[in-house]
Coordinates of C-alpha atoms and ligand atoms in Angstrom, one line a residue:
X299 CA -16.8 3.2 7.3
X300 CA -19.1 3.9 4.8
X301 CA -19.5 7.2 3.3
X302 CA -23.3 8.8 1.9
X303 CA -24.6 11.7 0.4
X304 CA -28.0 12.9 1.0
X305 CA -30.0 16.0 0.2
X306 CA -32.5 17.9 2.7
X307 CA -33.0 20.1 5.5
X308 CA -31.2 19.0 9.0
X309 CA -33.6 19.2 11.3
X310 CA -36.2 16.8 9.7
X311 CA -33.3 13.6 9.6
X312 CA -33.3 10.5 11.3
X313 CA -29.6 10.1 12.6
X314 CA -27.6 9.2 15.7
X315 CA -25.7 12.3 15.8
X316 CA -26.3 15.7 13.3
X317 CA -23.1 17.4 13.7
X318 CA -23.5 21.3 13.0
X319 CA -20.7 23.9 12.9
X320 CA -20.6 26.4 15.0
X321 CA -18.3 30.2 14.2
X322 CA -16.7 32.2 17.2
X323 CA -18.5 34.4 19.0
X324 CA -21.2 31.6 19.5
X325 CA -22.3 32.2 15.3
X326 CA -24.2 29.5 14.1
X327 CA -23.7 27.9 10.4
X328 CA -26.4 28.0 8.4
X329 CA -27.4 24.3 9.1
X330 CA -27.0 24.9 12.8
X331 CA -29.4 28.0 12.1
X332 CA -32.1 26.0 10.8
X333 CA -32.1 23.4 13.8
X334 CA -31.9 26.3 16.0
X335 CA -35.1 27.3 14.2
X336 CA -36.8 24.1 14.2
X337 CA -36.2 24.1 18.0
X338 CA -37.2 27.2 18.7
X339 CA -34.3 28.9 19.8
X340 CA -33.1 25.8 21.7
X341 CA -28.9 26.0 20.1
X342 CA -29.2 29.6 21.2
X343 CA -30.1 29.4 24.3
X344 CA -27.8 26.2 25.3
X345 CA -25.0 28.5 24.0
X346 CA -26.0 31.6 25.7
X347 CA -25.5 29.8 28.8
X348 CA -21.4 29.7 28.2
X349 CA -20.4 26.1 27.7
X350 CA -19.3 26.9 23.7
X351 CA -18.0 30.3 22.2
X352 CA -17.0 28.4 19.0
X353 CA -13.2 28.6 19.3
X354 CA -11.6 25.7 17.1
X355 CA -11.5 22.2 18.7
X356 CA -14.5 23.1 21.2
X357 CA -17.4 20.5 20.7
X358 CA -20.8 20.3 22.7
X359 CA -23.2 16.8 22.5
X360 CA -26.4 17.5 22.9
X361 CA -29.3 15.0 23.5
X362 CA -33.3 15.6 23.2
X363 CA -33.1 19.2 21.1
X364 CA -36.6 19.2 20.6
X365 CA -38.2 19.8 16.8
X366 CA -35.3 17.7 15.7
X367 CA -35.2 13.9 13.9
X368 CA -31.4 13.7 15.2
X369 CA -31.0 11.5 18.5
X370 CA -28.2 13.2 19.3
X371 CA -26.7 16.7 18.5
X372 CA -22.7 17.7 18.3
X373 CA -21.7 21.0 17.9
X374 CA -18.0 21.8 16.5
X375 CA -16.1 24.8 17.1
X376 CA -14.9 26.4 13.9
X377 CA -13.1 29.9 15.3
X378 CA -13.3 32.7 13.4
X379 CA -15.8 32.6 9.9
X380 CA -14.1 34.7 8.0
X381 CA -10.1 33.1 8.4
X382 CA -11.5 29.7 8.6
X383 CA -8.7 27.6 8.3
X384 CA -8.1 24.2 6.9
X385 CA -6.2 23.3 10.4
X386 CA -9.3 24.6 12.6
X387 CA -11.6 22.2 9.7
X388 CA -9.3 19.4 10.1
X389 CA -9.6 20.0 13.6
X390 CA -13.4 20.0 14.3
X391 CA -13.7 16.9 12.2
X392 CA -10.4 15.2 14.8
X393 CA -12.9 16.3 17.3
X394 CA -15.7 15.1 16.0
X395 CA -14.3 11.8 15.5
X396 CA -13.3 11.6 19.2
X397 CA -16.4 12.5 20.5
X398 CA -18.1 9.7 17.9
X399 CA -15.7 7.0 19.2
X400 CA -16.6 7.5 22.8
X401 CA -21.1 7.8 21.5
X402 CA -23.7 5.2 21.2
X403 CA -24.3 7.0 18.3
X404 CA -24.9 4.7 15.0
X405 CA -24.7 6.8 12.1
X406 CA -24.0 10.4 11.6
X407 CA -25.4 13.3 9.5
X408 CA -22.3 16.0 8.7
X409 CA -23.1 19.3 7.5
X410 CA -20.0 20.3 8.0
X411 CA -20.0 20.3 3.9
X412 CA -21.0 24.0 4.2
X413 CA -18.0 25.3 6.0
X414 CA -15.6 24.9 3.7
X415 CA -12.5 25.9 4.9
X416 CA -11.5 29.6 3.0
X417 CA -11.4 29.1 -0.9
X418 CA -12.1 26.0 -1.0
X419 CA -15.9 24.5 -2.0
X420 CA -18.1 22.0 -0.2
X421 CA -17.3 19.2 -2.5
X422 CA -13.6 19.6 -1.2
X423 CA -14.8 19.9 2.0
X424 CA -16.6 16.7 1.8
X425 CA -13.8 14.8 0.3
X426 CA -11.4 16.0 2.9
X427 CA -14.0 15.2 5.6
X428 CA -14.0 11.4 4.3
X429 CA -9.7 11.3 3.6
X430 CA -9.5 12.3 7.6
X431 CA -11.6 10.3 8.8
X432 CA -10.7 7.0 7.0
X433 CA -7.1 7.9 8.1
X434 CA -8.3 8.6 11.4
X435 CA -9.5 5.0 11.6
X436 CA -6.1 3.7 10.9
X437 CA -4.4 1.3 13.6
X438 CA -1.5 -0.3 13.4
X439 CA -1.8 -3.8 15.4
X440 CA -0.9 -5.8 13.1
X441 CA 2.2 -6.2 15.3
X442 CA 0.0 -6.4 19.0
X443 CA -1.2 -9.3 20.6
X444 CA -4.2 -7.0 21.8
X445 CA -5.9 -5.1 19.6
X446 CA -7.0 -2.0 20.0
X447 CA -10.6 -0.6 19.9
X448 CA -11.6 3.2 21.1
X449 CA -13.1 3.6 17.0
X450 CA -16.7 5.4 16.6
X451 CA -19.5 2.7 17.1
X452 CA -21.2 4.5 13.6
X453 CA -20.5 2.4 10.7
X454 CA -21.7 5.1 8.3
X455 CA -21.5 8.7 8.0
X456 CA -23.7 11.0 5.5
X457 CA -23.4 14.2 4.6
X458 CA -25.7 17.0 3.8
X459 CA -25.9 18.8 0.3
X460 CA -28.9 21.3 0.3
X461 CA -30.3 20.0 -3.3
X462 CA -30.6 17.1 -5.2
X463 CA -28.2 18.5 -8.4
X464 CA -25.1 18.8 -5.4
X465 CA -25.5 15.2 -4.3
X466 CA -23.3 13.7 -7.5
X467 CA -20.3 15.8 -7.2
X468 CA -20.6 15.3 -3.6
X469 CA -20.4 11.8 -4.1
X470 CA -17.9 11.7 -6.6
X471 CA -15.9 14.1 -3.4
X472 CA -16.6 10.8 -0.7
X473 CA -15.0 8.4 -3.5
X474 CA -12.1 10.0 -3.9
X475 CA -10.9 10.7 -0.2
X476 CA -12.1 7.4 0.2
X477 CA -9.5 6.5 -2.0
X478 CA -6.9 8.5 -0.8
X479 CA -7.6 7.7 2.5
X480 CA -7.2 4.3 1.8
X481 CA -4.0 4.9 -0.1
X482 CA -2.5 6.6 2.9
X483 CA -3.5 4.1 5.2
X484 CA -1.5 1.2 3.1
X485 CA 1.3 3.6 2.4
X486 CA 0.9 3.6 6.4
X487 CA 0.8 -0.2 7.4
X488 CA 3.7 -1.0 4.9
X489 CA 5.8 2.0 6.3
X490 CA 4.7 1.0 10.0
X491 CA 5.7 -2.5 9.8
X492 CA 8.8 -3.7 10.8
X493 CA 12.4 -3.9 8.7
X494 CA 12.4 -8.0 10.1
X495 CA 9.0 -8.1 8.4
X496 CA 8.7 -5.7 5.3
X497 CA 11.7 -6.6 3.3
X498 CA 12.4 -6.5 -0.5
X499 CA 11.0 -9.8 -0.7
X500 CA 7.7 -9.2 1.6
X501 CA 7.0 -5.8 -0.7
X502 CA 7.0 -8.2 -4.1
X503 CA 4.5 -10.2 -2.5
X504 CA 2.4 -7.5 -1.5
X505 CA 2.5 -5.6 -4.8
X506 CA 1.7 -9.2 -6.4
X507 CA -1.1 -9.3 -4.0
X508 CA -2.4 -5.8 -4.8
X509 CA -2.3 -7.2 -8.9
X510 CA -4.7 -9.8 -8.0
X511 CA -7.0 -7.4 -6.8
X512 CA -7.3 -5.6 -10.0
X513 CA -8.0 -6.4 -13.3
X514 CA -6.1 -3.4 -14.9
X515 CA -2.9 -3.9 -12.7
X516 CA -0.1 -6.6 -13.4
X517 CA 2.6 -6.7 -11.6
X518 CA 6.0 -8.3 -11.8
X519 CA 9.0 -8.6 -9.5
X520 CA 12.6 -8.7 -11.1
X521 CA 15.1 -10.6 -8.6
X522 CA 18.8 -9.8 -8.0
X523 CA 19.6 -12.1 -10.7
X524 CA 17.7 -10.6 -13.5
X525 CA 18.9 -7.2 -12.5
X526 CA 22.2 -8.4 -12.6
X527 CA 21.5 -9.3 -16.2
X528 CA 20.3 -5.9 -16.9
X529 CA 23.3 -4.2 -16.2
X530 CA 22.0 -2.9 -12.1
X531 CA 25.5 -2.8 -10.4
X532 CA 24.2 0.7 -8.8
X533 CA 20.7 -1.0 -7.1
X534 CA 22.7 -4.0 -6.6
X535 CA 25.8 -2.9 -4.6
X536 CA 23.3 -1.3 -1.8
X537 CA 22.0 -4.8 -1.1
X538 CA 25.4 -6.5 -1.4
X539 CA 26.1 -6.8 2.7
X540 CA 22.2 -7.6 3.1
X541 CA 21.3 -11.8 3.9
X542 CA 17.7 -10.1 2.5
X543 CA 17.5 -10.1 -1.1
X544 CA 17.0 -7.2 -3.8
X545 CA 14.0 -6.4 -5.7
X546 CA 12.7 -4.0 -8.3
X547 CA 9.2 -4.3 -8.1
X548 CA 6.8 -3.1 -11.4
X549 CA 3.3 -2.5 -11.3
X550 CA 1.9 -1.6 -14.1
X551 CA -1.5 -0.5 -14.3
X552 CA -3.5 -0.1 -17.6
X553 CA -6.8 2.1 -17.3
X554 CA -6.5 4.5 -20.3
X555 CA -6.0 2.6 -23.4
X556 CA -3.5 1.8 -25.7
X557 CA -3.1 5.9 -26.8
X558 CA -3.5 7.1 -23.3
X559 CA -0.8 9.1 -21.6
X560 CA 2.0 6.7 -19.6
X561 CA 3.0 8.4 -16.3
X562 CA 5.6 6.6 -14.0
X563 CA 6.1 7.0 -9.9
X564 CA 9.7 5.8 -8.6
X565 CA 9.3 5.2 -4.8
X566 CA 12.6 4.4 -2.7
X567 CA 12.4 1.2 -1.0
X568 CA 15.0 0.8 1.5
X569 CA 13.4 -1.6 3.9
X570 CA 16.1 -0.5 6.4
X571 CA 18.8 2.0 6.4
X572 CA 22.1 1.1 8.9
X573 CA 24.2 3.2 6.4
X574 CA 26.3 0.3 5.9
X575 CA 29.4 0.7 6.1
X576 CA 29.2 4.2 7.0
X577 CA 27.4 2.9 9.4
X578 CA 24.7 5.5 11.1
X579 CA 25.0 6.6 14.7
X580 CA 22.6 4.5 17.0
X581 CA 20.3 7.3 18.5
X582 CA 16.6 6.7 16.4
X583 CA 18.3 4.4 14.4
X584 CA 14.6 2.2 14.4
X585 CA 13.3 5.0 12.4
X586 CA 15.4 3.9 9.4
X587 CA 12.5 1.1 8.5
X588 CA 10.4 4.1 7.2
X589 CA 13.4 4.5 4.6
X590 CA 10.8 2.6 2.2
X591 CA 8.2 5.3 2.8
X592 CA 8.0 6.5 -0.8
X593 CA 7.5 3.1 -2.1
X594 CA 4.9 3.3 0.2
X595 CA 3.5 6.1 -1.3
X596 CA 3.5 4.4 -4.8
X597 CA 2.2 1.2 -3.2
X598 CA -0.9 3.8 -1.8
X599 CA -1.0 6.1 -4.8
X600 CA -1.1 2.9 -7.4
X601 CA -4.2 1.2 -5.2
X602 CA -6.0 4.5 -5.3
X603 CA -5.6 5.0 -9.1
X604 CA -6.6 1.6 -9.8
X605 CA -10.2 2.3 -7.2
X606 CA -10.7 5.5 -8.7
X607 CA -10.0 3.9 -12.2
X608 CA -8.5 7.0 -13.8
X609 CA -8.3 6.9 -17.2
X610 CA -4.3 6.9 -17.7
X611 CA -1.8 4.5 -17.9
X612 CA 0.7 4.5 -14.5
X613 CA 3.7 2.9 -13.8
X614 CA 5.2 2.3 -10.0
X615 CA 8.6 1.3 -10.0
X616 CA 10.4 0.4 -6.1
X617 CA 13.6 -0.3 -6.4
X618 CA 14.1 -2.0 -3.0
X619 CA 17.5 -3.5 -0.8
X620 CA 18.2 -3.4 2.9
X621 CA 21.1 -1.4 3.7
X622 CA 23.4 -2.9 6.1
X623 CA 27.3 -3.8 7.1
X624 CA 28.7 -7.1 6.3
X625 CA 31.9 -8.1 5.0
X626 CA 31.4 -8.1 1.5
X627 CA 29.2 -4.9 1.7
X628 CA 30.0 -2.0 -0.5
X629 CA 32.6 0.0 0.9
X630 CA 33.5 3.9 0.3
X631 CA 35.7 4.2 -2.2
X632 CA 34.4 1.1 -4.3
X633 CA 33.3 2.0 -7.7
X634 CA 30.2 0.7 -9.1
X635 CA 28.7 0.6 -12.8
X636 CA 25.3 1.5 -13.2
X637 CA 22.6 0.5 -15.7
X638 CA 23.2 3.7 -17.7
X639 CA 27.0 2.8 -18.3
X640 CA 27.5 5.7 -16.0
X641 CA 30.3 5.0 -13.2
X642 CA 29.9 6.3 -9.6
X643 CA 32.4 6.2 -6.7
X644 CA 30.6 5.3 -3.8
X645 CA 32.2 7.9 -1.0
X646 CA 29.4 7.3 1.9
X647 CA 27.5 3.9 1.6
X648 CA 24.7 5.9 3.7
X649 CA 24.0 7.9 0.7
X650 CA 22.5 4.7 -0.7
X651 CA 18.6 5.7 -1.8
X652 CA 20.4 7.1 -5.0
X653 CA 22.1 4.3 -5.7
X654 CA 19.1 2.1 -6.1
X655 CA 17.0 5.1 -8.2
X656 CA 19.6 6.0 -10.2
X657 CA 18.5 2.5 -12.1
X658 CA 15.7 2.2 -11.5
X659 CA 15.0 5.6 -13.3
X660 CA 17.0 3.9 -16.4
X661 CA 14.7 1.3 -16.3
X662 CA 11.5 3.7 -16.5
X663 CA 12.8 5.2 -19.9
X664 CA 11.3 2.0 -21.7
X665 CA 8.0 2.8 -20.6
X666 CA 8.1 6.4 -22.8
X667 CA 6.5 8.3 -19.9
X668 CA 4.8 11.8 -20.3
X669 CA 6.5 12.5 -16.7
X670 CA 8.4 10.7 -13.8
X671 CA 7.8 11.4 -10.6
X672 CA 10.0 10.2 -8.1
X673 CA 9.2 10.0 -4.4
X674 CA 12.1 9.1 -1.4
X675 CA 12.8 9.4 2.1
X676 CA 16.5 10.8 0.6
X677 CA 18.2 13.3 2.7
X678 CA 18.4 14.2 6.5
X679 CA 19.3 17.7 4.3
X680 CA 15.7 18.4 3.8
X681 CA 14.7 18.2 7.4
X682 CA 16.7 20.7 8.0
X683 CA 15.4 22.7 5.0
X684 CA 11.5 22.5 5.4
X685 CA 10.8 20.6 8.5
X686 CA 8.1 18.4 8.8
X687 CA 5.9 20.5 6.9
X688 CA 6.2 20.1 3.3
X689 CA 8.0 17.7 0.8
X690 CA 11.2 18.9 -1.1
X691 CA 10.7 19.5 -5.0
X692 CA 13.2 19.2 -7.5
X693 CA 12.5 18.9 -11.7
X694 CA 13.8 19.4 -14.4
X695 CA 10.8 20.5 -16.4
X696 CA 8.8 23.9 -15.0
X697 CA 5.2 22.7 -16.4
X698 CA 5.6 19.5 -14.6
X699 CA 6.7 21.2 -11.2
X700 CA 4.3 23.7 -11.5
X701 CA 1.5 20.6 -11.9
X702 CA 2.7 18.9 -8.5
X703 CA 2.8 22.2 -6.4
X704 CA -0.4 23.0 -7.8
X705 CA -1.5 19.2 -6.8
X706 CA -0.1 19.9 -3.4
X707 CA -1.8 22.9 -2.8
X708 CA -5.5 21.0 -3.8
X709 CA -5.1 18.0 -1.9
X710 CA -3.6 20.3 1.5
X711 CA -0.2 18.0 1.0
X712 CA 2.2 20.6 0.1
X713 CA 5.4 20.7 -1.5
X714 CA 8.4 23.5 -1.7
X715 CA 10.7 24.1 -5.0
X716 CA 14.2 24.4 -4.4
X717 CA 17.2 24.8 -7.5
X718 CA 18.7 22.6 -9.6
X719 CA 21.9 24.0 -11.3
X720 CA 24.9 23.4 -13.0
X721 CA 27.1 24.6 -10.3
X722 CA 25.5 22.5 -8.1
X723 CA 26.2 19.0 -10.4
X724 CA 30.2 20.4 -9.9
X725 CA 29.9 19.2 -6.2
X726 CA 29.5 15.2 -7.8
X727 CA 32.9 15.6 -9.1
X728 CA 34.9 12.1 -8.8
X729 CA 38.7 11.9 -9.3
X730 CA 38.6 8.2 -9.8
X731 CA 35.0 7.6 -11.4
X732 CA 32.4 9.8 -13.6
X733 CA 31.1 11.0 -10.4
X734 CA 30.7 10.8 -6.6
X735 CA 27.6 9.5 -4.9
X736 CA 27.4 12.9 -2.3
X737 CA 28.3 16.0 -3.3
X738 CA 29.9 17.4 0.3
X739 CA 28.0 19.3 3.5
X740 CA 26.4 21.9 1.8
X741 CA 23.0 21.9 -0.3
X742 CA 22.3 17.9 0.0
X743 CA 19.0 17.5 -0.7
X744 CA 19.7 19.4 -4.0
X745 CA 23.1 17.6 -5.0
X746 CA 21.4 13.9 -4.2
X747 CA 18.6 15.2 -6.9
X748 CA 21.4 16.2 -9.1
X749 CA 22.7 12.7 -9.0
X750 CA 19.4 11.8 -10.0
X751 CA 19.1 14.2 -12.8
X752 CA 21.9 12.5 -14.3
X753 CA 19.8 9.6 -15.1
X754 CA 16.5 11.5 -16.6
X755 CA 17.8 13.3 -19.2
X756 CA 15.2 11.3 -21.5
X757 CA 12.3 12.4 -20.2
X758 CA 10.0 15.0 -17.8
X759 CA 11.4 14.0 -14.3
X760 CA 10.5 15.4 -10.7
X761 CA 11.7 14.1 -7.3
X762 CA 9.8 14.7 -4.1
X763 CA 12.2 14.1 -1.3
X764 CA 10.0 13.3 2.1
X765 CA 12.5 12.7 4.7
X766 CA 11.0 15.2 6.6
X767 CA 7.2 14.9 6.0
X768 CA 7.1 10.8 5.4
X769 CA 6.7 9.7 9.3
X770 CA 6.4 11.1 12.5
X771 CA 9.1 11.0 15.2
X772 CA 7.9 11.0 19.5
X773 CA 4.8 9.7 21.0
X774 CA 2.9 10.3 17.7
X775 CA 5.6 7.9 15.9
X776 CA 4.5 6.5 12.3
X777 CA 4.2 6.7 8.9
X778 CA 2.0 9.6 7.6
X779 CA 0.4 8.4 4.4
X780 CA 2.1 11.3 2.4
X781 CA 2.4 12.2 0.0
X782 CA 0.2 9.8 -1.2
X783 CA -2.8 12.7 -1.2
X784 CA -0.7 14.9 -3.7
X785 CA 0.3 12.3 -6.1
X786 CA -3.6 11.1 -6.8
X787 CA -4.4 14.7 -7.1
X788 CA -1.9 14.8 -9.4
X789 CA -2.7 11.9 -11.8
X790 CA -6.3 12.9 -11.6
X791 CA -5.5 16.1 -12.9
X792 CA -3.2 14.7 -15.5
X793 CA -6.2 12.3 -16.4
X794 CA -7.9 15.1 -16.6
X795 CA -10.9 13.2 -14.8
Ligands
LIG2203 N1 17.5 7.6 4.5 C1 18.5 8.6 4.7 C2 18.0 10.0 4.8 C3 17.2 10.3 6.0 C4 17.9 10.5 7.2 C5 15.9 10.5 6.0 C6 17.2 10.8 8.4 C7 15.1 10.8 7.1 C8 15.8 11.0 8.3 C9 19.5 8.5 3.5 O1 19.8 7.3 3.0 C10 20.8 9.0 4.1 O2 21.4 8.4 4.9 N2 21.2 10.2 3.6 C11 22.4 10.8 4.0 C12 23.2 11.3 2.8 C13 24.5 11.8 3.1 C14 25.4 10.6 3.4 C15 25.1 12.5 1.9 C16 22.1 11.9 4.9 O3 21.1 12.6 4.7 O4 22.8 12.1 5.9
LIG2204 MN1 21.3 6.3 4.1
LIG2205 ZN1 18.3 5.9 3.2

């Protein structure tokens, strides 16, 4: 899809479909207003006659409205004005896009840039418009001998700025959902895609694919021999009972300069989770290929950065191993050294997303990052904490959590703080090693980010854990995309772009 800016008056546009927003109680938007105008009452009187009050998620397509350029016509529901929400937004523009993919229509004209959901602006209105709709677009059939179709027949959407100083920021706003959008969507295909397919050794070649594609983005892949050299016994045992080999994948994008600030992203790549020895109960069990869902995220969030070209230097790390049972897997009780010199006693081999950060968040320290942000699918915990809803914070720095809620509340991809404490780090406590790889029943999604904070004391560290918010379970089932949408916001911020 391609994604314009234009500035003018609605009713004097040539388009297949002008879509106009339309309030409860049948109250028209100020666009919607002025094609009522140029029609002569014609919106009014359609709507008088009962077939749209402007609840959320109502549409009406109208064809012929006379004094109007637009083949085509579609009114969106918006509910109430004054509590418009960013769900009934993101709603209207769901409908919209259904109602495009079953149109002749060719292009479309959106002037759904002037209602903004509630304290937000049109510019963010217009980027979100672009993120939803490029997502919206997503299809995984990679995998299907038929592929699917039911997308809009409009190869290009434009949207409507009233003057000609609003269409640059407007257009800057399509670039960077566009970005995002597309972010999400490969976060998407590489969390959608089978555990036979993606392995450690398909996600190196990707990432090395991704490097081609950009001049400010090498990448390299170390294998399980060169991680053996570096001292990895922690990444290493979780692939041990695996016939799939290990990888730490670094990409390592350059687009600030030599002085610019570093920033690193840690995504957990567990291509599939059995739990190993400790070996998970059947039920859903197919689910377990998204465990690689915040390597995803880095995947997304590094191809976006590199699109956008922000002007900072970023890091993505993905440790990545496939989990399974074998008879030379890691076993509970075995005790592993990891890169840090640190020892950990492995109690429950399911508890292995940990075990492959732990060094990989040594490894970061030698890039001399500003902050570290990692991102896993780590606790079943956190589901039962927040739901589906929003991600799980944890940090040990209060600027730098403070920088990622705030990022989650701009892009709409919220995260929720919870605790780190000393009294919490007890629960690691190891008789036989210096500590335990879980930390007992209660708090787990904070004592699995205690673990981790025993590897970043060197620097500014946060960890997102997205078990609940990564994919979606049911007929809906697949990977979401976030928090890919947070983490750009938050590197654009840090960019200060
Ligand atoms: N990948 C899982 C966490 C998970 C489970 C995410 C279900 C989403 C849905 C992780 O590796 C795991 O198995 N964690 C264990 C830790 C426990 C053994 C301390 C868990 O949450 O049960
Ligand atoms: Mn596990
Ligand atoms: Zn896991």
């Amino acid at each position: 899809m391609e994604y314009l800016v234009k500035s003018g008056k609605p009713e004097g546009q040539r388009t297949g479909c002008l879509v106009l927003g339309v309030f409860d109680k049948r109250r028209l938007s100020e666009a919607a207003s002025q094609v009522d105008a140029a029609s002569q009452g014609q919106l009014t009187a359609i709507l008088g006659k009962g077939d749209m009050d402007g609840a959320a998620g109502q549409s009406l397509l109208l064809h012929g409205i006379p004094g109007v350029s637009a083949e085509r016509v579609l009114l969106l529901g918006l509910g109430k004005e004054k509590e418009l929400t960013e769900r009934a937004y993101r709603q209207a523009l769901q409908t919209m896009f259904r109602v495009l993919s079953a149109s002749g229509a060719r292009d479309v004209l959106c002037a759904l840039g002037e209602t903004a959901p509630k304290g937000r602006d049109r510019n963010w209105a217009i980027r979100d418009a672009v993120q939803q709709v490029e997502t919206l677009l997503y299809r995984f059939d990679t995998c299907k001998s038929k592929k699917g179709n039911s997308l809009p027949n409009a190869k290009k959407i434009t949207f409507l700025v009233p003057g000609t100083a609003d269409v640059a920021p407007a257009r800057d706003a399509c670039k960077f959902g566009l970005a995002t959008g597309r972010g999400m969507n490969l976060a998407r295909e590489l969390g959608d895609l089978p555990g036979n397919i993606c392995t450690p050794v398909y996600l190196a070649e990707q990432a090395k694919k991704l490097g081609k594609r950009f001049k400010t983005l090498s990448v390299e892949a170390l294998d399980e021999k060169a991680m053996e050299k570096l001292g990895m016994g922690s990444l290493l045992s979780v692939g041990h009972g695996s016939r799939q080999e290990s990888r730490l994948i670094v990409m390592q994008y350059k687009g600030g300069g030599k002085n610019a600030d570093t920033h690193v992203l840690v995504g957990k790549g567990i291509t599939f989770d059995t739990g190993g020895i400790s070996l998970k109960p059947g039920a859903a069990m197919d689910e377990m290929k998204f465990d690689m869902c915040g390597a995803a995220s880095v995947f997304g969030t590094v191809q976006a950065v590199a699109e956008l070209e922000l002007p900072i230097n970023l890091v993505g790390i993905v440790p990545s191993a496939e989990n399974m049972p074998d008879g030379i897997a890691t076993k509970p009780g075995d005790i592993i050294t990891s890169m840090s010199g640190q020892t950990i006693e492995v109690l429950n081999t399911d508890a292995e997303g940990r075990l492959v950060l732990c060094d990989a968040l040594t490894y970061a320290e030698r890039f001399k990052p500003v902050s570290v942000v990692d991102i896993a699918t780590l606790t079943g915990a956190c589901i039962i904490a927040l739901g589906h809803h929003k991600h799980g914070l944890m940090s040990n720095n209060t600027a730098v959590a403070n920088k990622l809620l705030a990022a989650g509340k701009a892009a709409a991809d919220e995260a929720w703080q919870l605790p780190l404490g000393e009294e919490y780090d007890e629960q690691l406590k190891s008789n036989f090693a210096d500590m335990a790889n879980i930390g007992g029943r209660s708090a787990g999604t904070i004592t699995a980010a205690q673990f981790l904070a025993r590897f970043t004391g060197k620097y500014k560290w946060a960890h997102l854990d997205i078990a609940g918010t990564a994919w979606k379970s049911g007929d809906q089932k697949g990977a979401t995309g976030r928090p890919v949408p947070l983490l750009v916001q938050y590197l654009k911020d840090r960019a200060g772009a």
